[in-house]
Amino acid sequence: MEYVELGAERVPKIGIGTWAMRGEQAYRAMLSALELGYRHIDTAQMYRNEPEIGRALADSGVPRSELFVVSKVRSSTLGRQQVLDAGRSSRELLGLDQIDLYLVHWPNSSFPIEDTMHGMNELVQQGVTRLVGVSNFSVSELQAAQRASEAGIFTNQVPYYVGHGQPDLLPYCQQNGVLLTAYSPLARGQLAGGRRMRRVAAAHGVSASQVALRWLIQQPMVAAIPKASDPAHQHENLQVFDFELSEHEMMDLGSR
Ligand code: NAP
């Protein structure tokens, strides 16, 4: 595993997404992911799988200190007290003493960001989460969140994959010490078909999915959280640390 180093934090560059994993399937998929070596886990209140993820974390026997667990408060409840309640509930459902990183899932202009971040910062002060961040925020929304958060903004989790760039946000994150967590890094499983991807994959003897993930994590300040419930997919997505894309390939895949 490789890590993004950010201050005292080390975040595994490849995590596991859990959107649309539910019930026993979520439990089994998470156990298998943990056995294979995943340590960066992405869930959310909205995914309604925090209890199963938590049970798998406990049953896996993986030491707590190795895990980086992320959850999110849903965007319909971003008042200060609602954020506090959500964070405490996520912590309890996950069965953890402390979440590693808690995110505002989507911006919602019905709630002043100062109010929302006040609640998020209290979660840090109370030890419910170690770090806070946001998701689906534009650069200007991120700047407003940063101004409102004494505890800082650790990450902005956004869609980022070959064919879907983040031309404004990525340089901003890189220059301002904010991790960009790439969600839907495999374009929800739709990337494999492209001619460019197939060509680069063939040149390295890897799959198109592996090229897609390598392209992301080879960029500074980027981590990726592919969702995979199939253990073969989970295994494949971790095999991205022993080949390197050339500068030309990086640029080519980054252009439209
Ligand atoms: P994704 O990771 O781009 O794609 C997931 C799909 O790709 C699944 O159908 C999976 O199949 C398939 N897949 C995984 N590895 C593969 C491989 N090696 N070869 C072929 N197919 C493969 O899409 P995503 O679920 O949208 O995004 C990932 C995670 O990001 C989510 O699960 C969630 O945790 C997070 N997310 C966050 C937000 C947000 O608003 N913050 C929004 C969307 C997603 P199997 O499951 O069958 O293995």
PDB file of N, CA and C and ligand atoms in Angstrom, residues 17-19 42 47 72 105-106 135-136 157 183-189 209 225-230 233 236-237, ligand 1:
ATOM      1  N   GLY A  17     -14.877   1.680  -1.390  1.00  0.00           N
ATOM      2  CA  GLY A  17     -16.182   2.338  -1.337  1.00  0.00           C
ATOM      3  C   GLY A  17     -17.258   1.321  -0.981  1.00  0.00           C
ATOM      4  N   THR A  18     -18.332   1.790  -0.361  1.00  0.00           N
ATOM      5  CA  THR A  18     -19.366   0.836   0.069  1.00  0.00           C
ATOM      6  C   THR A  18     -20.773   1.258  -0.338  1.00  0.00           C
ATOM      7  N   TRP A  19     -20.873   2.227  -1.229  1.00  0.00           N
ATOM      8  CA  TRP A  19     -22.199   2.654  -1.673  1.00  0.00           C
ATOM      9  C   TRP A  19     -22.927   1.469  -2.314  1.00  0.00           C
ATOM     10  N   ASP A  42     -14.761   3.665   3.218  1.00  0.00           N
ATOM     11  CA  ASP A  42     -15.664   4.799   3.005  1.00  0.00           C
ATOM     12  C   ASP A  42     -17.117   4.370   3.134  1.00  0.00           C
ATOM     13  N   TYR A  47     -25.820   5.467   3.240  1.00  0.00           N
ATOM     14  CA  TYR A  47     -25.659   4.128   2.649  1.00  0.00           C
ATOM     15  C   TYR A  47     -26.365   3.055   3.483  1.00  0.00           C
ATOM     16  N   LYS A  72     -20.184   9.957   6.665  1.00  0.00           N
ATOM     17  CA  LYS A  72     -20.676  11.273   6.224  1.00  0.00           C
ATOM     18  C   LYS A  72     -22.064  11.547   6.783  1.00  0.00           C
ATOM     19  N   HIS A 105     -21.810  15.389   3.459  1.00  0.00           N
ATOM     20  CA  HIS A 105     -21.947  14.579   2.240  1.00  0.00           C
ATOM     21  C   HIS A 105     -22.140  15.431   0.971  1.00  0.00           C
ATOM     22  N   TRP A 106     -22.992  16.431   1.063  1.00  0.00           N
ATOM     23  CA  TRP A 106     -23.243  17.354  -0.052  1.00  0.00           C
ATOM     24  C   TRP A 106     -23.462  18.742   0.544  1.00  0.00           C
ATOM     25  N   SER A 135     -17.697  16.920   0.991  1.00  0.00           N
ATOM     26  CA  SER A 135     -17.823  16.111  -0.220  1.00  0.00           C
ATOM     27  C   SER A 135     -18.719  16.851  -1.197  1.00  0.00           C
ATOM     28  N   ASN A 136     -18.354  16.789  -2.454  1.00  0.00           N
ATOM     29  CA  ASN A 136     -19.138  17.434  -3.521  1.00  0.00           C
ATOM     30  C   ASN A 136     -19.157  18.963  -3.393  1.00  0.00           C
ATOM     31  N   GLN A 157     -14.253  15.086  -0.995  1.00  0.00           N
ATOM     32  CA  GLN A 157     -14.472  13.843  -1.734  1.00  0.00           C
ATOM     33  C   GLN A 157     -15.381  14.158  -2.922  1.00  0.00           C
ATOM     34  N   TYR A 183     -14.040   9.786  -5.837  1.00  0.00           N
ATOM     35  CA  TYR A 183     -15.087   8.745  -5.822  1.00  0.00           C
ATOM     36  C   TYR A 183     -15.508   8.405  -7.237  1.00  0.00           C
ATOM     37  N   SER A 184     -16.223   7.285  -7.359  1.00  0.00           N
ATOM     38  CA  SER A 184     -16.527   6.700  -8.689  1.00  0.00           C
ATOM     39  C   SER A 184     -15.262   6.637  -9.552  1.00  0.00           C
ATOM     40  N   PRO A 185     -14.123   6.178  -8.991  1.00  0.00           N
ATOM     41  CA  PRO A 185     -12.860   6.225  -9.738  1.00  0.00           C
ATOM     42  C   PRO A 185     -12.860   5.323 -10.960  1.00  0.00           C
ATOM     43  N   LEU A 186     -13.815   4.367 -10.988  1.00  0.00           N
ATOM     44  CA  LEU A 186     -13.917   3.475 -12.151  1.00  0.00           C
ATOM     45  C   LEU A 186     -15.120   3.868 -13.014  1.00  0.00           C
ATOM     46  N   ALA A 187     -15.593   5.107 -12.838  1.00  0.00           N
ATOM     47  CA  ALA A 187     -16.786   5.561 -13.565  1.00  0.00           C
ATOM     48  C   ALA A 187     -17.915   4.550 -13.424  1.00  0.00           C
ATOM     49  N   ARG A 188     -18.064   4.025 -12.213  1.00  0.00           N
ATOM     50  CA  ARG A 188     -19.097   3.035 -11.903  1.00  0.00           C
ATOM     51  C   ARG A 188     -18.991   1.802 -12.798  1.00  0.00           C
ATOM     52  N   GLY A 189     -17.761   1.417 -13.135  1.00  0.00           N
ATOM     53  CA  GLY A 189     -17.551   0.190 -13.913  1.00  0.00           C
ATOM     54  C   GLY A 189     -17.638   0.403 -15.413  1.00  0.00           C
ATOM     55  N   SER A 209      -9.158  -1.145 -15.391  1.00  0.00           N
ATOM     56  CA  SER A 209      -9.472  -0.629 -14.042  1.00  0.00           C
ATOM     57  C   SER A 209      -8.190  -0.266 -13.307  1.00  0.00           C
ATOM     58  N   ILE A 225     -11.282   5.630  -3.955  1.00  0.00           N
ATOM     59  CA  ILE A 225     -12.073   4.680  -3.163  1.00  0.00           C
ATOM     60  C   ILE A 225     -12.990   3.849  -4.067  1.00  0.00           C
ATOM     61  N   PRO A 226     -12.397   2.971  -4.896  1.00  0.00           N
ATOM     62  CA  PRO A 226     -13.243   2.130  -5.748  1.00  0.00           C
ATOM     63  C   PRO A 226     -14.159   1.247  -4.912  1.00  0.00           C
ATOM     64  N   LYS A 227     -15.396   1.106  -5.367  1.00  0.00           N
ATOM     65  CA  LYS A 227     -16.311   0.171  -4.709  1.00  0.00           C
ATOM     66  C   LYS A 227     -16.191  -1.169  -5.427  1.00  0.00           C
ATOM     67  N   ALA A 228     -15.998  -2.219  -4.673  1.00  0.00           N
ATOM     68  CA  ALA A 228     -15.992  -3.556  -5.262  1.00  0.00           C
ATOM     69  C   ALA A 228     -16.536  -4.526  -4.230  1.00  0.00           C
ATOM     70  N   SER A 229     -17.594  -5.240  -4.598  1.00  0.00           N
ATOM     71  CA  SER A 229     -18.088  -6.268  -3.677  1.00  0.00           C
ATOM     72  C   SER A 229     -17.548  -7.630  -4.084  1.00  0.00           C
ATOM     73  N   ASP A 230     -17.140  -7.776  -5.341  1.00  0.00           N
ATOM     74  CA  ASP A 230     -16.559  -9.025  -5.827  1.00  0.00           C
ATOM     75  C   ASP A 230     -15.103  -9.103  -5.339  1.00  0.00           C
ATOM     76  N   HIS A 233     -12.469  -8.447  -7.901  1.00  0.00           N
ATOM     77  CA  HIS A 233     -12.309  -7.007  -8.186  1.00  0.00           C
ATOM     78  C   HIS A 233     -11.521  -6.326  -7.069  1.00  0.00           C
ATOM     79  N   GLU A 236      -7.897  -7.170  -7.496  1.00  0.00           N
ATOM     80  CA  GLU A 236      -7.332  -6.487  -8.681  1.00  0.00           C
ATOM     81  C   GLU A 236      -7.064  -5.009  -8.395  1.00  0.00           C
ATOM     82  N   ASN A 237      -7.984  -4.383  -7.685  1.00  0.00           N
ATOM     83  CA  ASN A 237      -7.867  -2.935  -7.464  1.00  0.00           C
ATOM     84  C   ASN A 237      -6.739  -2.559  -6.500  1.00  0.00           C
TER      85      ASN A 237
HETATM   86  P1  NAP B   1     -16.878   2.918  -8.847  1.00  0.00           P
HETATM   87  O1  NAP B   1     -16.034   2.577  -7.708  1.00  0.00           O
HETATM   88  O2  NAP B   1     -16.319   3.780  -9.920  1.00  0.00           O
HETATM   89  O3  NAP B   1     -17.397   1.590  -9.574  1.00  0.00           O
HETATM   90  C1  NAP B   1     -18.005   0.528  -8.871  1.00  0.00           C
HETATM   91  C2  NAP B   1     -18.401  -0.546  -9.880  1.00  0.00           C
HETATM   92  O4  NAP B   1     -17.245  -1.036 -10.538  1.00  0.00           O
HETATM   93  C3  NAP B   1     -19.085  -1.737  -9.229  1.00  0.00           C
HETATM   94  O5  NAP B   1     -20.102  -2.151 -10.101  1.00  0.00           O
HETATM   95  C4  NAP B   1     -17.978  -2.794  -9.158  1.00  0.00           C
HETATM   96  O6  NAP B   1     -18.470  -4.113  -9.245  1.00  0.00           O
HETATM   97  C5  NAP B   1     -17.200  -2.452 -10.403  1.00  0.00           C
HETATM   98  N1  NAP B   1     -15.785  -2.822 -10.290  1.00  0.00           N
HETATM   99  C6  NAP B   1     -14.965  -2.641  -9.206  1.00  0.00           C
HETATM  100  N2  NAP B   1     -13.727  -3.088  -9.471  1.00  0.00           N
HETATM  101  C7  NAP B   1     -13.743  -3.564 -10.745  1.00  0.00           C
HETATM  102  C8  NAP B   1     -12.763  -4.166 -11.565  1.00  0.00           C
HETATM  103  N3  NAP B   1     -11.514  -4.335 -11.134  1.00  0.00           N
HETATM  104  N4  NAP B   1     -13.123  -4.543 -12.835  1.00  0.00           N
HETATM  105  C9  NAP B   1     -14.389  -4.365 -13.273  1.00  0.00           C
HETATM  106  N5  NAP B   1     -15.370  -3.795 -12.543  1.00  0.00           N
HETATM  107  C10 NAP B   1     -15.045  -3.396 -11.272  1.00  0.00           C
HETATM  108  O7  NAP B   1     -18.259   3.590  -8.409  1.00  0.00           O
HETATM  109  P2  NAP B   1     -18.948   4.172  -7.091  1.00  0.00           P
HETATM  110  O8  NAP B   1     -19.481   3.076  -6.241  1.00  0.00           O
HETATM  111  O9  NAP B   1     -19.875   5.229  -7.568  1.00  0.00           O
HETATM  112  O10 NAP B   1     -17.790   4.958  -6.302  1.00  0.00           O
HETATM  113  C11 NAP B   1     -16.966   4.351  -5.323  1.00  0.00           C
HETATM  114  C12 NAP B   1     -17.329   4.791  -3.922  1.00  0.00           C
HETATM  115  O11 NAP B   1     -17.239   6.210  -3.794  1.00  0.00           O
HETATM  116  C13 NAP B   1     -18.771   4.486  -3.492  1.00  0.00           C
HETATM  117  O12 NAP B   1     -18.978   3.135  -3.217  1.00  0.00           O
HETATM  118  C14 NAP B   1     -18.893   5.401  -2.299  1.00  0.00           C
HETATM  119  O13 NAP B   1     -18.239   4.841  -1.173  1.00  0.00           O
HETATM  120  C15 NAP B   1     -18.169   6.640  -2.823  1.00  0.00           C
HETATM  121  N6  NAP B   1     -19.110   7.616  -3.430  1.00  0.00           N
HETATM  122  C16 NAP B   1     -19.299   8.798  -2.785  1.00  0.00           C
HETATM  123  C17 NAP B   1     -20.197   9.723  -3.294  1.00  0.00           C
HETATM  124  C18 NAP B   1     -20.384  11.022  -2.576  1.00  0.00           C
HETATM  125  O14 NAP B   1     -21.346  11.750  -2.889  1.00  0.00           O
HETATM  126  N7  NAP B   1     -19.504  11.366  -1.650  1.00  0.00           N
HETATM  127  C19 NAP B   1     -20.928   9.459  -4.471  1.00  0.00           C
HETATM  128  C20 NAP B   1     -20.689   8.258  -5.125  1.00  0.00           C
HETATM  129  C21 NAP B   1     -19.775   7.343  -4.600  1.00  0.00           C
HETATM  130  P3  NAP B   1     -18.620  -5.119  -7.980  1.00  0.00           P
HETATM  131  O15 NAP B   1     -19.194  -4.336  -6.841  1.00  0.00           O
HETATM  132  O16 NAP B   1     -19.525  -6.172  -8.506  1.00  0.00           O
HETATM  133  O17 NAP B   1     -17.271  -5.654  -7.630  1.00  0.00           O
END
